Tab-separated table of C-alpha atoms in Angstrom:
chain	number	residue	atom	x	y	z
B	414	MET	CA	0.024	-0.091	0.275
B	415	SER	CA	1.215	3.387	-0.590
B	416	LEU	CA	2.267	6.447	1.536
B	417	LEU	CA	0.472	8.258	0.279
B	418	GLU	CA	-2.972	8.147	-2.032
B	419	VAL	CA	-4.432	11.414	-3.560
B	420	ARG	CA	-7.519	10.579	-5.388
B	421	ASP	CA	-9.772	13.343	-7.737
B	422	LEU	CA	-8.913	15.806	-5.935
B	423	ASN	CA	-10.686	19.187	-6.457
B	424	VAL	CA	-10.258	21.748	-4.652
B	425	THR	CA	-12.715	25.627	-4.607
B	426	TYR	CA	-12.675	28.627	-2.791
B	427	ALA	CA	-14.758	30.249	-1.379
B	428	GLY	CA	-14.881	33.308	-4.506
B	429	GLY	CA	-15.082	30.494	-6.932
B	430	ALA	CA	-11.810	29.656	-8.201
B	431	ARG	CA	-11.386	25.842	-9.109
B	432	ALA	CA	-7.539	25.417	-8.259
B	433	VAL	CA	-7.502	22.249	-8.006
B	434	ARG	CA	-9.242	19.980	-10.167
B	435	GLY	CA	-9.180	15.977	-10.729
B	436	VAL	CA	-5.856	15.507	-9.030
B	437	ASP	CA	-4.784	11.708	-9.177
B	438	LEU	CA	-0.992	11.256	-6.876
B	439	THR	CA	0.489	8.624	-5.521
B	440	VAL	CA	3.776	8.141	-2.623
B	441	ASP	CA	5.893	5.527	-1.869
B	442	ALA	CA	7.961	4.596	0.860
B	443	GLY	CA	11.585	5.951	-0.322
B	444	ARG	CA	10.334	7.176	-3.365
B	445	LYS	CA	9.965	11.134	-4.649
B	446	LEU	CA	7.395	12.960	-6.239
B	447	GLY	CA	8.204	16.231	-8.055
B	448	ILE	CA	5.421	18.570	-8.583
B	449	ALA	CA	6.073	21.416	-11.657
B	450	GLY	CA	4.404	24.042	-13.125
B	451	GLU	CA	3.878	27.805	-13.057
B	452	SER	CA	2.803	30.441	-10.197
B	453	GLY	CA	-0.807	29.903	-10.282
B	454	CYS	CA	-1.025	25.880	-11.641
B	455	GLY	CA	-2.326	24.894	-7.821
B	456	LYS	CA	0.892	23.450	-7.127
B	457	SER	CA	0.806	25.118	-3.346
B	458	THR	CA	-2.967	24.438	-3.033
B	459	LEU	CA	-2.707	21.089	-3.883
B	460	ALA	CA	0.294	21.134	-0.628
B	461	LEU	CA	-1.863	22.422	1.762
B	462	ALA	CA	-5.261	20.670	1.271
B	463	LEU	CA	-2.525	17.227	2.117
B	464	LEU	CA	-3.235	18.198	5.830
B	465	ARG	CA	-6.505	20.874	5.323
B	466	LEU	CA	-4.174	24.013	6.056
B	467	LEU	CA	-6.602	25.702	3.692
B	468	PRO	CA	-9.040	28.835	4.729
B	469	ALA	CA	-12.643	28.247	5.747
B	470	GLY	CA	-15.133	27.958	3.414
B	471	THR	CA	-13.031	25.765	0.662
B	472	ARG	CA	-14.893	23.399	-0.862
B	473	VAL	CA	-12.331	20.018	-0.730
B	474	THR	CA	-14.043	17.163	-2.308
B	475	GLY	CA	-12.298	13.450	-3.373
B	476	GLN	CA	-10.258	10.836	-1.355
B	477	ILE	CA	-6.255	12.102	0.544
B	478	MET	CA	-5.118	8.382	2.137
B	479	LEU	CA	-1.950	8.916	4.434
B	480	ASP	CA	-1.797	5.595	5.289
B	481	GLY	CA	-4.309	4.224	4.245
B	482	GLU	CA	-6.955	6.991	6.343
B	483	ASP	CA	-8.355	9.487	4.717
B	484	VAL	CA	-7.803	12.839	5.738
B	485	LEU	CA	-10.090	14.877	4.693
B	486	THR	CA	-13.012	12.466	6.615
B	487	MET	CA	-10.554	12.439	9.850
B	488	ARG	CA	-11.929	14.642	12.892
B	489	TRP	CA	-10.223	17.477	13.480
B	490	GLY	CA	-8.842	16.331	16.361
B	491	ARG	CA	-7.608	12.967	14.525
B	492	VAL	CA	-6.169	15.533	12.024
B	493	ARG	CA	-4.046	17.420	14.491
B	494	ALA	CA	-2.226	14.060	15.652
B	495	VAL	CA	-1.848	13.193	12.180
B	496	ARG	CA	-0.182	16.432	11.162
B	497	TRP	CA	3.683	16.124	12.259
B	498	ALA	CA	3.381	12.755	12.675
B	499	GLY	CA	2.159	11.647	10.365
B	500	ALA	CA	2.767	14.225	7.417
B	501	SER	CA	4.843	17.250	6.940
B	502	ILE	CA	5.380	20.706	5.443
B	503	VAL	CA	8.665	22.627	4.589
B	504	PHE	CA	6.470	25.809	3.947
B	505	GLN	CA	8.038	27.973	0.794
B	506	GLY	CA	10.435	30.427	2.690
B	507	ALA	CA	12.327	29.890	6.108
B	508	MET	CA	12.520	33.364	7.358
B	509	HIS	CA	8.667	33.977	6.834
B	510	SER	CA	7.661	30.004	8.640
B	511	LEU	CA	9.790	30.466	11.931
B	512	ASN	CA	9.019	32.625	14.487
B	513	ALA	CA	11.239	35.755	14.898
B	514	VAL	CA	10.967	35.951	18.684
B	515	HIS	CA	11.695	32.794	19.471
B	516	ARG	CA	15.144	30.660	19.489
B	517	ILE	CA	15.392	27.465	16.456
B	518	GLY	CA	15.560	24.823	19.225
B	519	ASP	CA	12.836	26.056	20.617
B	520	GLN	CA	10.496	25.597	17.829
B	521	ILE	CA	12.254	22.366	16.680
B	522	ALA	CA	10.705	21.049	20.607
B	523	GLU	CA	7.564	22.212	19.922
B	524	PRO	CA	6.598	19.349	17.821
B	525	ILE	CA	8.056	17.097	19.802
B	526	LEU	CA	6.432	17.939	23.673
B	527	LEU	CA	3.088	17.646	21.202
B	528	HIS	CA	3.337	14.846	19.879
B	529	ARG	CA	5.334	12.295	21.159
B	530	LYS	CA	4.861	12.971	24.629
B	531	ALA	CA	8.449	14.135	26.352
B	532	THR	CA	10.141	15.758	28.511
B	533	PRO	CA	11.505	19.719	27.609
B	534	ALA	CA	15.072	18.191	28.514
B	535	GLY	CA	14.216	15.226	26.227
B	536	ALA	CA	12.745	17.105	23.365
B	537	ARG	CA	15.758	19.795	23.388
B	538	ARG	CA	18.335	17.021	23.304
B	539	LYS	CA	15.873	15.502	20.111
B	540	ALA	CA	15.927	18.638	19.191
B	541	GLY	CA	19.734	18.804	18.376
B	542	GLU	CA	20.442	15.747	17.709
B	543	LEU	CA	17.443	16.808	14.797
B	544	LEU	CA	20.252	19.583	13.770
B	545	GLU	CA	23.497	17.720	13.749
B	546	HIS	CA	21.256	15.257	11.467
B	547	VAL	CA	20.701	18.479	8.679
B	548	GLY	CA	24.352	19.558	9.040
B	549	LEU	CA	24.527	21.928	11.420
B	550	PRO	CA	25.675	21.740	15.146
B	551	ALA	CA	23.680	21.386	18.388
B	552	ALA	CA	24.962	24.577	20.067
B	553	ARG	CA	22.957	26.064	16.957
B	554	ALA	CA	19.836	25.555	18.761
B	555	SER	CA	20.572	28.510	21.117
B	556	ALA	CA	19.927	30.796	17.563
B	557	TYR	CA	17.442	33.261	16.804
B	558	PRO	CA	16.539	32.765	13.316
B	559	HIS	CA	18.133	36.031	11.628
B	560	GLU	CA	21.579	34.451	13.797
B	561	LEU	CA	21.096	32.310	10.447
B	562	SER	CA	21.745	32.489	7.106
B	563	GLY	CA	19.225	31.273	4.184
B	564	GLY	CA	20.340	27.858	4.069
B	565	GLN	CA	20.775	27.388	8.001
B	566	ARG	CA	17.391	28.283	8.159
B	567	GLN	CA	15.937	26.195	5.129
B	568	ARG	CA	17.951	22.826	7.500
B	569	VAL	CA	15.891	24.333	10.384
B	570	MET	CA	12.617	24.067	8.510
B	571	ILE	CA	13.988	19.903	7.569
B	572	ALA	CA	14.854	19.331	10.914
B	573	MET	CA	11.107	20.809	12.231
B	574	ALA	CA	9.045	18.164	10.289
B	575	LEU	CA	11.419	15.525	10.515
B	576	ALA	CA	10.625	16.312	14.596
B	577	CYS	CA	8.058	13.198	14.923
B	578	ASP	CA	9.651	10.754	12.170
B	579	PRO	CA	6.804	11.826	9.798
B	580	ALA	CA	6.510	8.781	6.525
B	581	VAL	CA	5.424	11.607	4.586
B	582	VAL	CA	7.745	15.558	3.630
B	583	VAL	CA	6.536	18.000	1.606
B	584	ALA	CA	8.239	20.258	0.173
B	585	ASP	CA	6.969	23.428	-0.583
B	586	GLU	CA	9.844	25.504	-2.703
B	587	PRO	CA	12.946	24.038	-0.596
B	588	THR	CA	15.463	25.964	-2.574
B	589	THR	CA	13.119	29.573	-3.897
B	590	ALA	CA	15.802	32.160	-3.032
B	591	LEU	CA	19.105	30.133	-2.110
B	592	ASP	CA	22.288	30.408	-4.337
B	593	VAL	CA	23.736	27.286	-6.499
B	594	MET	CA	25.384	26.447	-4.038
B	595	ILE	CA	23.112	25.723	-1.426
B	596	GLN	CA	20.613	24.350	-2.680
B	597	ALA	CA	22.892	21.829	-4.339
B	598	GLN	CA	23.282	21.195	-1.110
B	599	ILE	CA	19.706	21.379	0.427
B	600	LEU	CA	18.828	19.379	-2.377
B	601	ARG	CA	21.260	16.304	-1.336
B	602	LEU	CA	20.542	17.078	2.131
B	603	ILE	CA	16.488	15.572	1.176
B	604	GLU	CA	17.748	12.432	-0.845
B	605	GLN	CA	19.541	11.356	1.911
B	606	LEU	CA	17.361	11.597	4.683
B	607	VAL	CA	14.547	9.542	2.075
B	608	ALA	CA	16.494	7.182	1.334
B	609	GLU	CA	17.755	7.034	4.896
B	610	GLN	CA	14.510	7.550	6.928
B	611	GLU	CA	12.330	5.787	4.065
B	612	LEU	CA	10.524	8.935	3.588
B	613	GLY	CA	8.002	9.689	1.146
B	614	LEU	CA	8.799	12.707	-0.556
B	615	ILE	CA	6.507	15.375	-2.392
B	616	MET	CA	8.705	18.591	-3.310
B	617	ILE	CA	7.563	21.181	-5.448
B	618	SER	CA	9.017	23.327	-7.732
B	619	HIS	CA	9.360	26.041	-11.009
B	620	ASP	CA	12.595	25.038	-11.711
B	621	LEU	CA	12.342	21.041	-13.762
B	622	ALA	CA	16.282	20.751	-14.375
B	623	VAL	CA	16.193	20.808	-9.782
B	624	LEU	CA	12.888	18.205	-9.813
B	625	ALA	CA	14.937	16.114	-12.644
B	626	ASP	CA	17.812	15.708	-10.735
B	627	THR	CA	16.261	15.350	-7.439
B	628	CYS	CA	12.902	13.323	-8.023
B	629	ASP	CA	11.441	9.919	-9.273
B	630	ARG	CA	8.508	11.049	-10.858
B	631	LEU	CA	7.481	14.471	-11.719
B	632	ALA	CA	3.915	15.825	-12.659
B	633	VAL	CA	3.221	18.734	-13.966
B	634	MET	CA	0.200	21.374	-12.806
B	635	TYR	CA	-1.498	23.980	-15.488
B	636	ALA	CA	-5.025	25.581	-14.501
B	637	GLY	CA	-5.332	23.087	-11.702
B	638	ARG	CA	-4.557	19.534	-13.130
B	639	VAL	CA	-2.346	17.470	-13.937
B	640	VAL	CA	-1.977	17.738	-18.247
B	641	GLU	CA	1.874	14.920	-17.852
B	642	GLU	CA	3.190	12.167	-15.422
B	643	GLY	CA	6.332	10.393	-16.142
B	644	PRO	CA	9.434	9.604	-15.119
B	645	ALA	CA	11.312	12.683	-14.062
B	646	ARG	CA	14.323	12.571	-16.240
B	647	GLN	CA	12.070	11.873	-19.441
B	648	VAL	CA	9.579	14.507	-19.004
B	649	TYR	CA	12.281	17.159	-18.385
B	650	GLU	CA	14.375	15.868	-21.985
B	651	ASP	CA	11.599	14.261	-23.753
B	652	ALA	CA	8.256	15.791	-23.087
B	653	ARG	CA	4.726	14.975	-24.043
B	654	HIS	CA	2.260	17.255	-23.586
B	655	PRO	CA	3.479	21.090	-25.116
B	656	TYR	CA	3.246	22.832	-22.088
B	657	GLY	CA	5.751	20.084	-20.257
B	658	ARG	CA	7.695	20.487	-23.242
B	659	ALA	CA	7.222	24.947	-22.777
B	660	LEU	CA	8.995	24.684	-19.249
B	661	SER	CA	11.711	22.790	-20.357
B	662	ALA	CA	12.564	24.542	-23.253
B	663	ALA	CA	12.336	28.020	-20.690
B	664	PHE	CA	15.420	26.856	-18.893
B	665	PRO	CA	18.876	27.224	-21.285
B	666	ARG	CA	20.889	24.128	-21.241
B	667	ILE	CA	24.779	24.793	-20.874
B	668	GLY	CA	26.776	24.141	-24.025
B	669	ASP	CA	23.113	24.693	-26.449
B	670	THR	CA	24.203	27.491	-27.889
B	671	ALA	CA	20.570	27.858	-29.641
B	672	SER	CA	18.932	27.854	-26.099
B	673	ARG	CA	21.218	30.911	-25.032
B	674	PHE	CA	20.977	32.604	-27.585
B	675	ALA	CA	17.233	32.199	-28.364
B	676	PRO	CA	15.705	31.413	-25.002
B	677	ARG	CA	12.220	30.156	-24.899
B	678	GLY	CA	8.951	30.042	-23.329
B	679	LEU	CA	5.592	31.098	-23.573
B	680	PRO	CA	3.879	34.368	-23.417
B	681	GLY	CA	0.493	35.484	-21.266
B	682	ASP	CA	-0.508	33.795	-18.207
B	683	PRO	CA	-2.056	31.085	-17.105
B	684	PRO	CA	-5.800	30.831	-16.627
B	685	ASP	CA	-7.758	32.706	-13.584
B	686	PRO	CA	-9.171	29.951	-12.269
B	687	ALA	CA	-12.408	31.857	-11.760
B	688	ASP	CA	-12.153	31.705	-15.518
B	689	LEU	CA	-11.213	28.504	-16.948
B	690	PRO	CA	-11.197	28.465	-21.007
B	691	PRO	CA	-13.310	25.577	-21.880
B	692	GLY	CA	-11.815	22.417	-23.426
B	693	CYS	CA	-8.427	22.487	-23.479
B	694	THR	CA	-7.290	24.707	-20.882
B	695	PHE	CA	-3.640	25.236	-22.556
B	696	HIS	CA	-5.009	26.050	-26.036
B	697	PRO	CA	-5.207	30.159	-25.498
B	698	ARG	CA	-1.142	29.150	-25.122
B	699	CYS	CA	-0.987	26.097	-27.275
B	700	PRO	CA	1.380	26.868	-30.497
B	701	VAL	CA	-0.275	23.729	-31.989
B	702	ALA	CA	-3.422	23.138	-30.754
B	703	LEU	CA	-6.495	22.009	-33.073
B	704	ASP	CA	-9.623	23.505	-32.998
B	705	SER	CA	-11.742	20.558	-31.370
B	706	CYS	CA	-9.041	22.018	-28.478
B	707	ALA	CA	-11.032	25.097	-27.515
B	708	VAL	CA	-14.306	22.717	-27.415
B	709	GLU	CA	-13.215	19.438	-26.183
B	710	ASP	CA	-10.669	19.099	-22.594
B	711	GLN	CA	-8.178	16.052	-23.075
B	712	PRO	CA	-8.417	13.135	-19.976
B	713	LEU	CA	-4.383	11.486	-19.245
B	714	ARG	CA	-4.114	8.909	-21.005
B	715	ALA	CA	-1.054	6.428	-22.372
B	716	ALA	CA	2.159	8.319	-23.358
B	717	GLY	CA	4.486	5.931	-23.017
B	718	THR	CA	5.533	3.474	-20.877
B	719	GLY	CA	5.057	4.205	-17.196
B	720	ARG	CA	3.939	7.852	-18.275
B	721	ARG	CA	0.514	10.167	-18.680
B	722	ALA	CA	-0.488	13.164	-21.196
B	723	ALA	CA	-3.113	15.175	-21.709
B	724	CYS	CA	-3.184	15.827	-24.859
B	725	VAL	CA	-5.192	15.386	-28.309
B	726	HIS	CA	-1.545	15.154	-30.198
B	727	VAL	CA	-0.700	12.076	-28.034
B	728	ASP	CA	-1.921	8.644	-29.265
B	729	ALA	CA	-2.902	6.182	-26.941
B	730	ASP	CA	-1.811	3.572	-29.086
B	731	ALA	CA	1.735	4.404	-29.972
B	732	GLY	CA	1.790	6.497	-26.019
B	733	VAL	CA	4.166	9.545	-28.444
B	734	PRO	CA	2.863	12.572	-29.482
B	735	THR	CA	1.162	12.275	-33.206
B	736	ALA	CA	1.149	15.508	-34.351
B	737	VAL	CA	3.711	17.717	-31.968
B	738	GLY	CA	7.396	18.502	-33.761
B	739	THR	CA	10.430	18.394	-32.313
B	740	ASP	CA	10.312	21.844	-31.089
B	741	PRO	CA	6.705	22.958	-30.734
B	742	VAL	CA	6.959	25.236	-28.126
B	743	ALA	CA	9.631	27.690	-30.243
B	744	VAL	CA	8.215	31.191	-28.778
B	745	GLU	CA	10.753	33.266	-28.877
B	746	THR	CA	10.028	35.604	-25.787
B	747	ASP	CA	11.576	38.956	-23.979
B	748	ASP	CA	11.437	36.621	-20.357
B	749	ALA	CA	13.298	33.723	-20.582
B	750	ARG	CA	11.856	32.652	-17.686
B	751	SER	CA	8.272	33.654	-18.012
B	752	THR	CA	7.356	30.155	-17.035
B	753	THR	CA	8.214	30.307	-13.633
């Protein structure tokens, strides 16, 4: 049985915005699932929905099976028990997630005191061990968040997420705003922790290259739904959906002169979740859209071994694009990172 199964998940905010639409995902022990897409595609909403952290008035349907229990039907007492101990989240922006007036050791110890019924001395000792586990001296437990660098604060957030030995960890943009060297260190740390503790990891990022290097599988989201899923490296290097190809093409390849001098991306922005276009929601921006795409939405269908894509150009039998050229998203733009 998988650690986490998301089945037909739909999230609609109080104002009518359909932020997540019919998402199905699976996370197994020791495996890493990446979720990619532009801002506004529903990635963070999906992460918050997993532990019922969405604001009041939000309508959520479907199933979120965490170790065999549906999070959406749990009583609030059970939800509180599951948070941290069953699943935890590394939030985007460590400085904004940590309490500026409390020492980091106390913040790491807090969930241990609540969920593990430890003594204050035992919780402090565990906090020091967790800091060492993520590459920080235990003595840093007495520091305040502002006394740490960005990379160190991110390590503290990871230590907090691991404090109660959860089965699943959700990392929402864990390396945003970090320099390249620190980003590489954090990614190596995450990979090491997943392997050592047999965690199930969901990693959210706009950076397909990072996800391709870190994760086993990759799901690409657009306008609240998954439009492509498969082995991470294959999706990054040979996306079967035009949107996945656009995301990949937006990042220049080292040594690729063509991408260096003619960076690519997609013009425009994802649609307003409260006013989605008919048919395939990607068709207004799609360079290979057919007339039928404006009327008929496409389900996820087989796109090769272990792969799925929601595109009319994917032949369900052959599992390959039938009408998409080798470079369907070579649309020049002034902003090489417009898809991020």
